[in-house]
PDB file of C-alpha atoms in Angstrom:
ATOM      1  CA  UNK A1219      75.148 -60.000 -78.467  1.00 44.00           C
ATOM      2  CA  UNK A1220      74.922 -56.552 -76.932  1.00 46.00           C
ATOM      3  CA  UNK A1221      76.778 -55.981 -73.709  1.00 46.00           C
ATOM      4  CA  UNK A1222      75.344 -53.774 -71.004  1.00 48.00           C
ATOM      5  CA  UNK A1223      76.674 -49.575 -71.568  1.00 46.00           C
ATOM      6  CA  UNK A1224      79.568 -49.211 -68.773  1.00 46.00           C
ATOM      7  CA  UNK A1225      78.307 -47.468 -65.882  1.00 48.00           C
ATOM      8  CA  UNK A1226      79.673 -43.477 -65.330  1.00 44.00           C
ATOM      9  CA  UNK A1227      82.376 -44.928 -63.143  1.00 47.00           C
ATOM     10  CA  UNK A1228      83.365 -47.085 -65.384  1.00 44.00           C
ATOM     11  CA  UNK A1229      83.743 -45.068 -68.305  1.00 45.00           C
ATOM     12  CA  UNK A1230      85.702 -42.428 -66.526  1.00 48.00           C
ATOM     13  CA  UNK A1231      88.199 -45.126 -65.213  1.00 46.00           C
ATOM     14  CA  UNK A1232      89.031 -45.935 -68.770  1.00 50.00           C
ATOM     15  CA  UNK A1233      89.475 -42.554 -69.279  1.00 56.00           C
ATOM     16  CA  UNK A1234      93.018 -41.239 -69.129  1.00 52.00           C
ATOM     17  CA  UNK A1235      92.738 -37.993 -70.494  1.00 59.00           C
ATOM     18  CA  UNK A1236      90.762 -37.321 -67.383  1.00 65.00           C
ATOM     19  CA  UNK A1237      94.289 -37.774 -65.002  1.00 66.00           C
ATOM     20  CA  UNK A1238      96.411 -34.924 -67.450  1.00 67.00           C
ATOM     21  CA  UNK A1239      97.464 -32.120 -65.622  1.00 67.00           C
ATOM     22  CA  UNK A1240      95.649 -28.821 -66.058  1.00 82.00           C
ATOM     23  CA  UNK A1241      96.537 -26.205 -68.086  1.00 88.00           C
ATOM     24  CA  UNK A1242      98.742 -23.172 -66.981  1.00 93.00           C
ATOM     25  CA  UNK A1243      98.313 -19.717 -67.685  1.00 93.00           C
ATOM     26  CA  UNK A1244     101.215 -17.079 -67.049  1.00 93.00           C
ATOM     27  CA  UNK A1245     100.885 -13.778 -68.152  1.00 89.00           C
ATOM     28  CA  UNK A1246      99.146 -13.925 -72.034  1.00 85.00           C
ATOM     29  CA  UNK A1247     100.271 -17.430 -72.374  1.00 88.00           C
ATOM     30  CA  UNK A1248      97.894 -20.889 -71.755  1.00 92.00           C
ATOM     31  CA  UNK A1249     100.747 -23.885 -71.500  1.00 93.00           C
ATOM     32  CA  UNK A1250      99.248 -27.477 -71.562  1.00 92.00           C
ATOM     33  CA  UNK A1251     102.252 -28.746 -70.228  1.00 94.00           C
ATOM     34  CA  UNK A1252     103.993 -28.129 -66.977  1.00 96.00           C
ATOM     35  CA  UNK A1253     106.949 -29.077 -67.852  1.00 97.00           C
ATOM     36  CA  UNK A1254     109.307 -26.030 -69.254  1.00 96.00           C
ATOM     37  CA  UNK A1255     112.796 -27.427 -71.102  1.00 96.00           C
ATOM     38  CA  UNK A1256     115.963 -25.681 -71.935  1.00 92.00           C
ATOM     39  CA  UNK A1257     117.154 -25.697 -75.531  1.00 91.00           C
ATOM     40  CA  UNK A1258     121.370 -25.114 -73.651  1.00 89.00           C
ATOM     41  CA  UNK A1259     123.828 -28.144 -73.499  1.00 91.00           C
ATOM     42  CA  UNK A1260     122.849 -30.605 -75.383  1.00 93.00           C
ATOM     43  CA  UNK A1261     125.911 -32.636 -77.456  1.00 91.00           C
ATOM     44  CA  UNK A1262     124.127 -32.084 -80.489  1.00 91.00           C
ATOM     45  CA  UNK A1263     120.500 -30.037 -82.202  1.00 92.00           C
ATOM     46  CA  UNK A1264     119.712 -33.787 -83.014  1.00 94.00           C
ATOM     47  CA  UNK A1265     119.381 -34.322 -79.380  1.00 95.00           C
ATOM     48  CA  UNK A1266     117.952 -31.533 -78.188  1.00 94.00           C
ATOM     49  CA  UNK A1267     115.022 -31.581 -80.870  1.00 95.00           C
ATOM     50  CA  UNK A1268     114.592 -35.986 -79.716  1.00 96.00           C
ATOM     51  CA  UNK A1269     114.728 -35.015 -75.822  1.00 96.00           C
ATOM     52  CA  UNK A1270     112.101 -31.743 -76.402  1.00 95.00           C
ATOM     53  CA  UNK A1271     110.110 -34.502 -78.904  1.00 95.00           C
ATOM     54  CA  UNK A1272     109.804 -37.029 -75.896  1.00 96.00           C
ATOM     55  CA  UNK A1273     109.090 -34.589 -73.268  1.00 95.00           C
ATOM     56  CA  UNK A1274     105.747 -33.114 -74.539  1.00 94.00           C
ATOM     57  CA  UNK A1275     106.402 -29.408 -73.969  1.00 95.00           C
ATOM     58  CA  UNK A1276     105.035 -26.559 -75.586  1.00 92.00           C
ATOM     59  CA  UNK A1277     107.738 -24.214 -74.092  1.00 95.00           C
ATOM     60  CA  UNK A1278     111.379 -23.992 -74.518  1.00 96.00           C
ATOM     61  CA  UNK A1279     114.065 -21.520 -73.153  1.00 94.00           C
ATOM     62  CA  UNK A1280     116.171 -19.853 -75.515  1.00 91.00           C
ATOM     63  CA  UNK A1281     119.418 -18.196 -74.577  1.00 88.00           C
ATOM     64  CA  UNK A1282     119.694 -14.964 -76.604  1.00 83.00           C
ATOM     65  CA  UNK A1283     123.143 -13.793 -75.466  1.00 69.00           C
ATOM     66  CA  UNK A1284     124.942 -16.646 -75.031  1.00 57.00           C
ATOM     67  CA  UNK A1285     123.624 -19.707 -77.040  1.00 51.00           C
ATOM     68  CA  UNK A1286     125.318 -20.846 -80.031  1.00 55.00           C
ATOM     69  CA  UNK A1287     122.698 -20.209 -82.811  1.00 61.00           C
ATOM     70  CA  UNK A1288     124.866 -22.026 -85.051  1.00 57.00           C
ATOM     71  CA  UNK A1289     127.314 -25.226 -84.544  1.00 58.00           C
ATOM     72  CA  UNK A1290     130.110 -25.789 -85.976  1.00 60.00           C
ATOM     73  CA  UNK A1291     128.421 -26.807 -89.276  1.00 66.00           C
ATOM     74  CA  UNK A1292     127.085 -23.810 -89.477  1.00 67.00           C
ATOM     75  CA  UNK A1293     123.548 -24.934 -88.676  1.00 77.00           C
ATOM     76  CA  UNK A1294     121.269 -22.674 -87.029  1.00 83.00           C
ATOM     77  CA  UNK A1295     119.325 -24.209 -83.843  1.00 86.00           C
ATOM     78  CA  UNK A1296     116.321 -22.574 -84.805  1.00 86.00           C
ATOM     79  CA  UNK A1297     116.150 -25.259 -87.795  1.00 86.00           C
ATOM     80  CA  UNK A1298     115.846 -27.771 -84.859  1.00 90.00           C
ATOM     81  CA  UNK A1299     113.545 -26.087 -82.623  1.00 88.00           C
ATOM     82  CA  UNK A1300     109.698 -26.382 -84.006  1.00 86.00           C
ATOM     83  CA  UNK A1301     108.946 -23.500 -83.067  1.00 85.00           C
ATOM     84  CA  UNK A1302     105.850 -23.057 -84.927  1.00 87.00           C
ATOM     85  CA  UNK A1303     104.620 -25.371 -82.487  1.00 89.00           C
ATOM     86  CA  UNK A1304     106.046 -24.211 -79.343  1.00 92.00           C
ATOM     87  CA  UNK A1305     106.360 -20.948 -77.260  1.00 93.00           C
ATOM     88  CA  UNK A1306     109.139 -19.950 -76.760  1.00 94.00           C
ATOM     89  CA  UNK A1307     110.510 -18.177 -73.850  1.00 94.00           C
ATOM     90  CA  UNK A1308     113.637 -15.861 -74.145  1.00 94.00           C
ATOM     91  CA  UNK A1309     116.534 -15.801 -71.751  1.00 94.00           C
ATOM     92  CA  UNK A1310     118.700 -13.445 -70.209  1.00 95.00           C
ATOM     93  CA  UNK A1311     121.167 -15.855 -69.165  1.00 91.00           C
ATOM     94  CA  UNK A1312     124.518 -14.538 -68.554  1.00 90.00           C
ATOM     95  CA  UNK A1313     123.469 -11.052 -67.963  1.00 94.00           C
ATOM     96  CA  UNK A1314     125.058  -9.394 -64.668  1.00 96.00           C
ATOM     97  CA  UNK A1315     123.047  -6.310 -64.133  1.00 96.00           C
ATOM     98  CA  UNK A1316     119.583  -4.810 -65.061  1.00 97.00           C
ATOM     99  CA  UNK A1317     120.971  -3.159 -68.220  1.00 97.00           C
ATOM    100  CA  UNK A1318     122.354  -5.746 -70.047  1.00 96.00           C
ATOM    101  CA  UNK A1319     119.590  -7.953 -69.040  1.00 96.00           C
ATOM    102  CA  UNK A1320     117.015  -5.373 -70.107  1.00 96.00           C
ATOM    103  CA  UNK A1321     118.653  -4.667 -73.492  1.00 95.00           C
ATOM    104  CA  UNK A1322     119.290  -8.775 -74.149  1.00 94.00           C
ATOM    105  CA  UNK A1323     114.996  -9.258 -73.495  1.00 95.00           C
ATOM    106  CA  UNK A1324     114.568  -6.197 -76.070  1.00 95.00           C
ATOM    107  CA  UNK A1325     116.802  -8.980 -78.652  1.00 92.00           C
ATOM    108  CA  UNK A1326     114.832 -12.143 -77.271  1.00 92.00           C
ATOM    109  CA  UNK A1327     111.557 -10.158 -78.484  1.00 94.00           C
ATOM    110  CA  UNK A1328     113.212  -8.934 -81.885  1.00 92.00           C
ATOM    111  CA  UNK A1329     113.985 -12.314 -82.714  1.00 90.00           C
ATOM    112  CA  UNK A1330     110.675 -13.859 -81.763  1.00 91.00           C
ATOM    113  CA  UNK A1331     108.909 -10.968 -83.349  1.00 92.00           C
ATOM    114  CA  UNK A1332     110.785 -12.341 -86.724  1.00 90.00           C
ATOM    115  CA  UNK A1333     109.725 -15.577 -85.911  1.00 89.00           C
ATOM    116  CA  UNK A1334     105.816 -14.465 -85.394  1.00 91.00           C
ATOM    117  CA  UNK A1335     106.268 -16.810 -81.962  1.00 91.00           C
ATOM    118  CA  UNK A1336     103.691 -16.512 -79.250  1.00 89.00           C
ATOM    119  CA  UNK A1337     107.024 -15.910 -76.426  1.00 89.00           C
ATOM    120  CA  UNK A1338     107.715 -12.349 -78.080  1.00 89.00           C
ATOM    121  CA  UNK A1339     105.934 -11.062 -75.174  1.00 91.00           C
ATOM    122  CA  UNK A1340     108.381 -13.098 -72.345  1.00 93.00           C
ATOM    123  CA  UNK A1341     111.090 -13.137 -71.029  1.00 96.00           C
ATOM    124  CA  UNK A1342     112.747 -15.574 -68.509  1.00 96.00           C
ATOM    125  CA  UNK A1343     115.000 -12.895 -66.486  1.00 97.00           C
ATOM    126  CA  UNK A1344     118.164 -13.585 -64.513  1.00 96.00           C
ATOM    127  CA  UNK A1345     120.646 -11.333 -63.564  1.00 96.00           C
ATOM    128  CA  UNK A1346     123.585 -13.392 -61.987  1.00 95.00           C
ATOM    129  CA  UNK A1347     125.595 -12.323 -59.080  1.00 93.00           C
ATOM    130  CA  UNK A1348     128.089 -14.132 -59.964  1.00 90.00           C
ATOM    131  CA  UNK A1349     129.775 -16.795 -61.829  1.00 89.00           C
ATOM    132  CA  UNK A1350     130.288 -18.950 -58.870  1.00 90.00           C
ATOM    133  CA  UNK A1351     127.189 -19.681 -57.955  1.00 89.00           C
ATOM    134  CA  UNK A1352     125.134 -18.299 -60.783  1.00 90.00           C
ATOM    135  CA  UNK A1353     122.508 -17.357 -58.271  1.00 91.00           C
ATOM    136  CA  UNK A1354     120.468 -14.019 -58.721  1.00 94.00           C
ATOM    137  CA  UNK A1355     121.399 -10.957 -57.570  1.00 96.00           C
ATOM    138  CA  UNK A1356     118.517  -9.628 -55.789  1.00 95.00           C
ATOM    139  CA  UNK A1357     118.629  -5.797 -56.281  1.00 96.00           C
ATOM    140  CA  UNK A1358     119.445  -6.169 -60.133  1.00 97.00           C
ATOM    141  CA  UNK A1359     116.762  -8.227 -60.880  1.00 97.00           C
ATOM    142  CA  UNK A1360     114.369  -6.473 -59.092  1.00 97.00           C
ATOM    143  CA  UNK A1361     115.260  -3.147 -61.088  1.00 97.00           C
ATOM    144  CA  UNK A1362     115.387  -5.211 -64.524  1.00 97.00           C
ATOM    145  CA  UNK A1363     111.584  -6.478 -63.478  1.00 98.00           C
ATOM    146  CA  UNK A1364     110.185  -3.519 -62.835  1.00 98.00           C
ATOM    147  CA  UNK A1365     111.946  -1.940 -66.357  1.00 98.00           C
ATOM    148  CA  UNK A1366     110.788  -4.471 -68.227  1.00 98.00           C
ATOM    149  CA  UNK A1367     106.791  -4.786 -66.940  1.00 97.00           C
ATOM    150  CA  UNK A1368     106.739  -1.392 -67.935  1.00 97.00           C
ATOM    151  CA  UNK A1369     108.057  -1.781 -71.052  1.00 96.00           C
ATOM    152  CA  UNK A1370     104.947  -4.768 -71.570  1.00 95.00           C
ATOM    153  CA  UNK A1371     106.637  -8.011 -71.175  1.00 96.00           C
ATOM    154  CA  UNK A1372     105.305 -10.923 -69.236  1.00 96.00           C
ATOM    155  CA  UNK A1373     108.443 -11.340 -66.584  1.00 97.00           C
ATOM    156  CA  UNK A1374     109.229 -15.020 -65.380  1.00 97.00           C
ATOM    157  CA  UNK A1375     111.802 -14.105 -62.708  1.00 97.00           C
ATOM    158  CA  UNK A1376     114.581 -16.375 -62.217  1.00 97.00           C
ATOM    159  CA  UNK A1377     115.097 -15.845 -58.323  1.00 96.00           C
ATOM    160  CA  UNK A1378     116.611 -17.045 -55.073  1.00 94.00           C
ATOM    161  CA  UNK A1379     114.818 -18.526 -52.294  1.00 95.00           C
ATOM    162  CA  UNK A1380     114.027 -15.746 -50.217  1.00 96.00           C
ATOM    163  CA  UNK A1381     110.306 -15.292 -49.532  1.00 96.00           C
ATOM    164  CA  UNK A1382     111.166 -11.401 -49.141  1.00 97.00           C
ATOM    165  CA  UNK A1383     112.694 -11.167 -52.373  1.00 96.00           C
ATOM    166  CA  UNK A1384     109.568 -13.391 -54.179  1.00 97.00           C
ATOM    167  CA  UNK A1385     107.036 -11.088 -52.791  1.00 97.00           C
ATOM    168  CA  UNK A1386     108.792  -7.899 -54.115  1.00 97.00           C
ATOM    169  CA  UNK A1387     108.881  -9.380 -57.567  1.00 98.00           C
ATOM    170  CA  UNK A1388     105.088 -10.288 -57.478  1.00 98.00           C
ATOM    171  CA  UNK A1389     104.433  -7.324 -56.105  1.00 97.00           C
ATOM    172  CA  UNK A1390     106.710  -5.512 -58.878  1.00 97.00           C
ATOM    173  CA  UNK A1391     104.654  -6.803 -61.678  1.00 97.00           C
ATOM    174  CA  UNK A1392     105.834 -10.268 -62.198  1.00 97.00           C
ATOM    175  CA  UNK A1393     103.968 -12.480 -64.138  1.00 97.00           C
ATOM    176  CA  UNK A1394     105.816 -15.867 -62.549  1.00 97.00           C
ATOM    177  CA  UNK A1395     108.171 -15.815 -59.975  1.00 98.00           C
ATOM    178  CA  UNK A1396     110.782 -18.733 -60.202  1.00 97.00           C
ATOM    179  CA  UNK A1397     112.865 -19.570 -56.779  1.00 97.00           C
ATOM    180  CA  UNK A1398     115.749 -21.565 -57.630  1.00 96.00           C
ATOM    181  CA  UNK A1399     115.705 -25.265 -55.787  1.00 95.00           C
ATOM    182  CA  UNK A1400     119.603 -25.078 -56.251  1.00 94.00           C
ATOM    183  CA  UNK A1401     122.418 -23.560 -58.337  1.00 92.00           C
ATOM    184  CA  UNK A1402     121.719 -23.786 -61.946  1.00 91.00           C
ATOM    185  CA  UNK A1403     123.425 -27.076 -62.902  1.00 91.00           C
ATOM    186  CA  UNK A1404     124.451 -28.261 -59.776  1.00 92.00           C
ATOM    187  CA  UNK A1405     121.559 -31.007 -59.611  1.00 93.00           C
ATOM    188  CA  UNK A1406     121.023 -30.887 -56.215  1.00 94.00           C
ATOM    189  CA  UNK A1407     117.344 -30.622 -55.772  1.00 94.00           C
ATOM    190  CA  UNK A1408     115.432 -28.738 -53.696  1.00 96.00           C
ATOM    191  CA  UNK A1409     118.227 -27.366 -50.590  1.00 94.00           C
ATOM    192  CA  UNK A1410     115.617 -25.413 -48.684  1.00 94.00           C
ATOM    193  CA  UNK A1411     112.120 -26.921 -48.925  1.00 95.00           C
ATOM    194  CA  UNK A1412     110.700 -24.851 -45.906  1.00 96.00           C
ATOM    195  CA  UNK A1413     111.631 -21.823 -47.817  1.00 96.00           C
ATOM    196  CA  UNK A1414     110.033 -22.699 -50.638  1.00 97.00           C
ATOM    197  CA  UNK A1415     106.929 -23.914 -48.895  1.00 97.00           C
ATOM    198  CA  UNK A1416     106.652 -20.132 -47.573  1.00 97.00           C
ATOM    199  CA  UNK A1417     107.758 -18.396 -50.881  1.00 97.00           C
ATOM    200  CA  UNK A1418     104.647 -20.913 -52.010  1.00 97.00           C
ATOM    201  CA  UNK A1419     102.116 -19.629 -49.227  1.00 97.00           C
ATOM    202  CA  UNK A1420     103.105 -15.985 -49.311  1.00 96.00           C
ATOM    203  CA  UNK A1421     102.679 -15.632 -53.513  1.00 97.00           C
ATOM    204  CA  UNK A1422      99.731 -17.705 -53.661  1.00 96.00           C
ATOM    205  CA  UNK A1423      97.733 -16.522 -50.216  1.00 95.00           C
ATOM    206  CA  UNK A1424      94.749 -14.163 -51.725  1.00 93.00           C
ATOM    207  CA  UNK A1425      95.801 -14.968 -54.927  1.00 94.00           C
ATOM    208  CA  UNK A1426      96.012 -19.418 -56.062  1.00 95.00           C
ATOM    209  CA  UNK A1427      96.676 -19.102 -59.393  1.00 94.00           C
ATOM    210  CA  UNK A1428      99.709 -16.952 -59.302  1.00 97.00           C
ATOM    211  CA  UNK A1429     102.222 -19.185 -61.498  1.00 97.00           C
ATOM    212  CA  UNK A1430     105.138 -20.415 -58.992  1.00 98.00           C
ATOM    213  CA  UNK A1431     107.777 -22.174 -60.564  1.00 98.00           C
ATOM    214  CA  UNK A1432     110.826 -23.788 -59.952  1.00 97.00           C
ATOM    215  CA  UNK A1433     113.402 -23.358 -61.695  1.00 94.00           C
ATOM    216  CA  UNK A1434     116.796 -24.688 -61.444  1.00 92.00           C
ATOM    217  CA  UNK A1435     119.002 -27.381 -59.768  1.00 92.00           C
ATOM    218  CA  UNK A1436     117.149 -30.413 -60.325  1.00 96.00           C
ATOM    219  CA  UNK A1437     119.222 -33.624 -61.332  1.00 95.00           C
ATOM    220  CA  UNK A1438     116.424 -36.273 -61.541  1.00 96.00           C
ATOM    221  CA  UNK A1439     112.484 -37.173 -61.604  1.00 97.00           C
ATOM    222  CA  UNK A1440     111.849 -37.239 -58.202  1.00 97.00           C
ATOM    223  CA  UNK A1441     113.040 -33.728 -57.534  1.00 97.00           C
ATOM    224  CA  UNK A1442     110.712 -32.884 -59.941  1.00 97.00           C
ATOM    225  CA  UNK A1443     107.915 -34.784 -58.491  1.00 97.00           C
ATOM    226  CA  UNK A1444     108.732 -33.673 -54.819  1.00 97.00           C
ATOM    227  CA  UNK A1445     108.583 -29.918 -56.335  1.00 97.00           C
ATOM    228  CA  UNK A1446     104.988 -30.392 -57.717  1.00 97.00           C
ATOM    229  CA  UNK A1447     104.154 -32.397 -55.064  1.00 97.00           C
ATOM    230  CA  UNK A1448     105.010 -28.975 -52.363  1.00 96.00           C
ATOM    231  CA  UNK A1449     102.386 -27.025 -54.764  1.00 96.00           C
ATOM    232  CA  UNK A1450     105.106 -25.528 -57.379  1.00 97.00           C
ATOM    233  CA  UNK A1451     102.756 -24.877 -60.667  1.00 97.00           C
ATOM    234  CA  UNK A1452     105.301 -25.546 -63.296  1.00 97.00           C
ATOM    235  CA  UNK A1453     109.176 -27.117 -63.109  1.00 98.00           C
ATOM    236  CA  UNK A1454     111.770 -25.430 -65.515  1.00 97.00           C
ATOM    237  CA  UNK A1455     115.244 -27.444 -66.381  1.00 96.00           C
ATOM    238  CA  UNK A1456     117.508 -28.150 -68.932  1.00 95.00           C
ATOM    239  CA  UNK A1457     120.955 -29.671 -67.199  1.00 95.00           C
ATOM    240  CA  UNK A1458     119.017 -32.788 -65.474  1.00 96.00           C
ATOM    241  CA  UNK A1459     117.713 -33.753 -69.026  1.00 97.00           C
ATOM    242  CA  UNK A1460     120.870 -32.224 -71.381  1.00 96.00           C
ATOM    243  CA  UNK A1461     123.748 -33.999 -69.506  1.00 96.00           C
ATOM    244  CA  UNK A1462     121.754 -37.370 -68.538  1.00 96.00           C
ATOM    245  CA  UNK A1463     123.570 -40.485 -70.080  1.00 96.00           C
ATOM    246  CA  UNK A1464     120.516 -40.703 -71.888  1.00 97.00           C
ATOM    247  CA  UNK A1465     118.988 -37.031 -72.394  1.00 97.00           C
ATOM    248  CA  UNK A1466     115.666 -38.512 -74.343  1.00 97.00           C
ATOM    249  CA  UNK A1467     114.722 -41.393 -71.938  1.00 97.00           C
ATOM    250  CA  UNK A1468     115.331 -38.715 -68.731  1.00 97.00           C
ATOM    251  CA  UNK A1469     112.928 -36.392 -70.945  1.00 97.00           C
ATOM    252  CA  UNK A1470     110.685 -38.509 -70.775  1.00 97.00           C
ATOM    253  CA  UNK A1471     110.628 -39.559 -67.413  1.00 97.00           C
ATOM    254  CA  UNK A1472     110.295 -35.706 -66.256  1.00 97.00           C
ATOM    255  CA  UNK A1473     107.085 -35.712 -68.334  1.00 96.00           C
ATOM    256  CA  UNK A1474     105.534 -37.877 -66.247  1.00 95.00           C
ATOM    257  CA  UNK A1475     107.127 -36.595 -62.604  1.00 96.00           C
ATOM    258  CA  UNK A1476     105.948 -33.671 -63.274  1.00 96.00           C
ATOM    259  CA  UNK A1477     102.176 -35.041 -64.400  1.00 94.00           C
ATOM    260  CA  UNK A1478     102.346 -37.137 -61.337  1.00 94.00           C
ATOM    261  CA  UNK A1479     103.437 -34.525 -58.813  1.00 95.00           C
ATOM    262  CA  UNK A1480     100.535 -31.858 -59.837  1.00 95.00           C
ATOM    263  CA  UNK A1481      98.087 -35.067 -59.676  1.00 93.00           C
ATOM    264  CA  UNK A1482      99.527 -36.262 -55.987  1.00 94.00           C
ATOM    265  CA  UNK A1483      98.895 -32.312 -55.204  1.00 95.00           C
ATOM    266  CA  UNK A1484      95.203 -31.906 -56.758  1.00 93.00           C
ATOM    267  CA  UNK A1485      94.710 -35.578 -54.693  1.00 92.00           C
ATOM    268  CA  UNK A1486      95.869 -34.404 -51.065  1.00 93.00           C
ATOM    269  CA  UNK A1487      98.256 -36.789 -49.519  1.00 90.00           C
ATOM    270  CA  UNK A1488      97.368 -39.295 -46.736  1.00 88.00           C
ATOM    271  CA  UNK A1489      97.928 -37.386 -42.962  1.00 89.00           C
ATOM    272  CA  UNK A1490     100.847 -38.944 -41.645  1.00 87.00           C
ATOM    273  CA  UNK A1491     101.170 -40.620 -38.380  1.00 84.00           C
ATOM    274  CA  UNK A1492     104.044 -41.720 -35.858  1.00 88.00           C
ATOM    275  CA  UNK A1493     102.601 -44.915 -35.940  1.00 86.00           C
ATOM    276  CA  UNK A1494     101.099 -47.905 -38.090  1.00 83.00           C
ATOM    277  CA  UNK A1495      97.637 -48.129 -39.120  1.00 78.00           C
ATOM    278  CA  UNK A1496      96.559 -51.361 -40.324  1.00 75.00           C
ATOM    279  CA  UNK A1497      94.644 -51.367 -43.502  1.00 73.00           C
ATOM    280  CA  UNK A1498      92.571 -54.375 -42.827  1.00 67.00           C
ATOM    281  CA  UNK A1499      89.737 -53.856 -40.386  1.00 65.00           C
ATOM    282  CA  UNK A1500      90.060 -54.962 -36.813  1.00 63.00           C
ATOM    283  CA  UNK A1501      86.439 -55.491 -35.941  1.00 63.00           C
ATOM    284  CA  UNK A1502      84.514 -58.515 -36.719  1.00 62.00           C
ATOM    285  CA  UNK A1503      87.859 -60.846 -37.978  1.00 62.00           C
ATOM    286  CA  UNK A1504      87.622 -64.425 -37.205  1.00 62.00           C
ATOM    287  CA  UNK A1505      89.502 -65.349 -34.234  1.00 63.00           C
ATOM    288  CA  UNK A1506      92.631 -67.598 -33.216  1.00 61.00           C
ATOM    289  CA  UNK A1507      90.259 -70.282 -31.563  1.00 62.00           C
ATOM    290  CA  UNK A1508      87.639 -70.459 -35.032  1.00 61.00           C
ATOM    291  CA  UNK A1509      90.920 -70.636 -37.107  1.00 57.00           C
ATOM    292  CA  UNK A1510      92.382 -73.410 -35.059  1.00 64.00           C
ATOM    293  CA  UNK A1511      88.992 -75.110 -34.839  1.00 64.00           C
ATOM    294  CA  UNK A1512      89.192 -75.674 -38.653  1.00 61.00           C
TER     295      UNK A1512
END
């Protein structure tokens, strides 16, 4: 017996593709996922190939100076890393000044350029300002930006939180700007979220689709949720999902903060209020005296 067609409404509500986040663009690159992992730390290239698996990105950070390509079976991590199926975005981590970090992006693209992988064009720049903190140092990275955009990479720069520092990269030719929520690997969040609420309106005034993304120092989902929730476009980590007792289940779980932050941002949360506001209308309930009359 035929059933009546499901209204509009109803179709749509079985419809979860409809809920996915939207794609990103930065620079030449369309991501479909807005979650960005790190390929560092991982106990193993088994693990770091499950965790990426389970997380659903289609971009991974690569460490050109400082990652071991090989482990100590002499296996290359490239072998793990699909990378005919991901972008991949090379790193300067490690790099202390604008030179080093300028001639370690010129490697990143050499090696992706052998690879014929979409990221040849990127780079994700930091310049530390030291090994303390691992924070950027401001003045370096702005003169490594501004080398590199004119040599014709797409720059993602790995900054601090300093609204004045964000708008000189953006304003240097930067095609993401990436304010650190905390030191890399500390796990600590976001410290500063009314910095990063004005690094937020200051990129993005004139201009809402300039790519903002955090990067660094979250430890679990809800700092990544909380970041896309604030309006961040994208969250970058590797250290929350690489040193979780269970790296693939965490990977997972950021896959979905991050889906449900952008979708609680795109929604527009409740106003809030010092005080309650019953959900169940006032007017027209049946009173005390009806109910003890029955």
């Amino acid at each position: 017996m035929a059933t009546d067609a499901p209204t509009e409404t109803e179709s749509d509500a079985g419809d979860q593709s409809q809920f996915d986040a939207t794609p990103l663009r930065i620079g030449s690159q369309v991501l479909n996922s807005r979650l960005i992992l790190g390929s560092g730390k991982y106990d193993s290239f088994e693990l770091m190939r499950d965790s990426i698996e389970a997380s659903a990105t289609d971009c991974v950070t690569l460490a050109v100076r400082r990652e071991k390509l090989n482990d100590s079976s002499a296996r290359n991590i490239l072998d793990f890393l699909p990378y005919q199926e991901l972008t991949l975005l090379p790193n300067t981590a490690g790099c202390y000044d604008a030179v080093t970090a300028v001639r370690c992006a010129k490697l990143g693209r050499a090696i992706l350029e052998g690879l014929d992988n979409p990221g040849q064009s990127w780079v994700k720049l930091e310049v530390l300002g030291n090994s303390r903190t691992l924070l950027p140092d401001p003045f370096e990275l702005l003169k490594a930006t501004e080398t590199l955009v004119a040599d014709g990479f797409d720059v993602l720069c790995y900054s601090n939180d300093d609204p004045v520092v964000a708008r000189r990269l953006k304003d240097a030719g930067a095609a993401a700007v990436m304010p650190a929520g905390s030191p890399i690997g500390s796990g600590l969040g976001i410290a500063n979220e009314n910095n990063q609420r004005i690094i937020l309106a200051e990129l993005k005034r004139g201009d809402p689709d300039y790519p903002v993304i955090l990067d660094a120092g979250v430890g679990t989902a809800s700092d990544a949720v909380i970041a896309m929730e604030l309006g961040f476009d994208a969250v970058l980590l590797n250290s929350a999902v690489a040193k979780a007792k269970n790296p693939i289940k965490m990977s997972a779980a950021m896959r979905l903060a991050v889906n449900a932050g952008r979708l609680a941002f795109e929604a527009g949360r409740m106003p809030t209020s010092a005080y309650g506001s019953a959900s169940s209308p006032e007017l027209g309930v049946i009173s005390d005296r009806k109910l003890q009359d029955s």
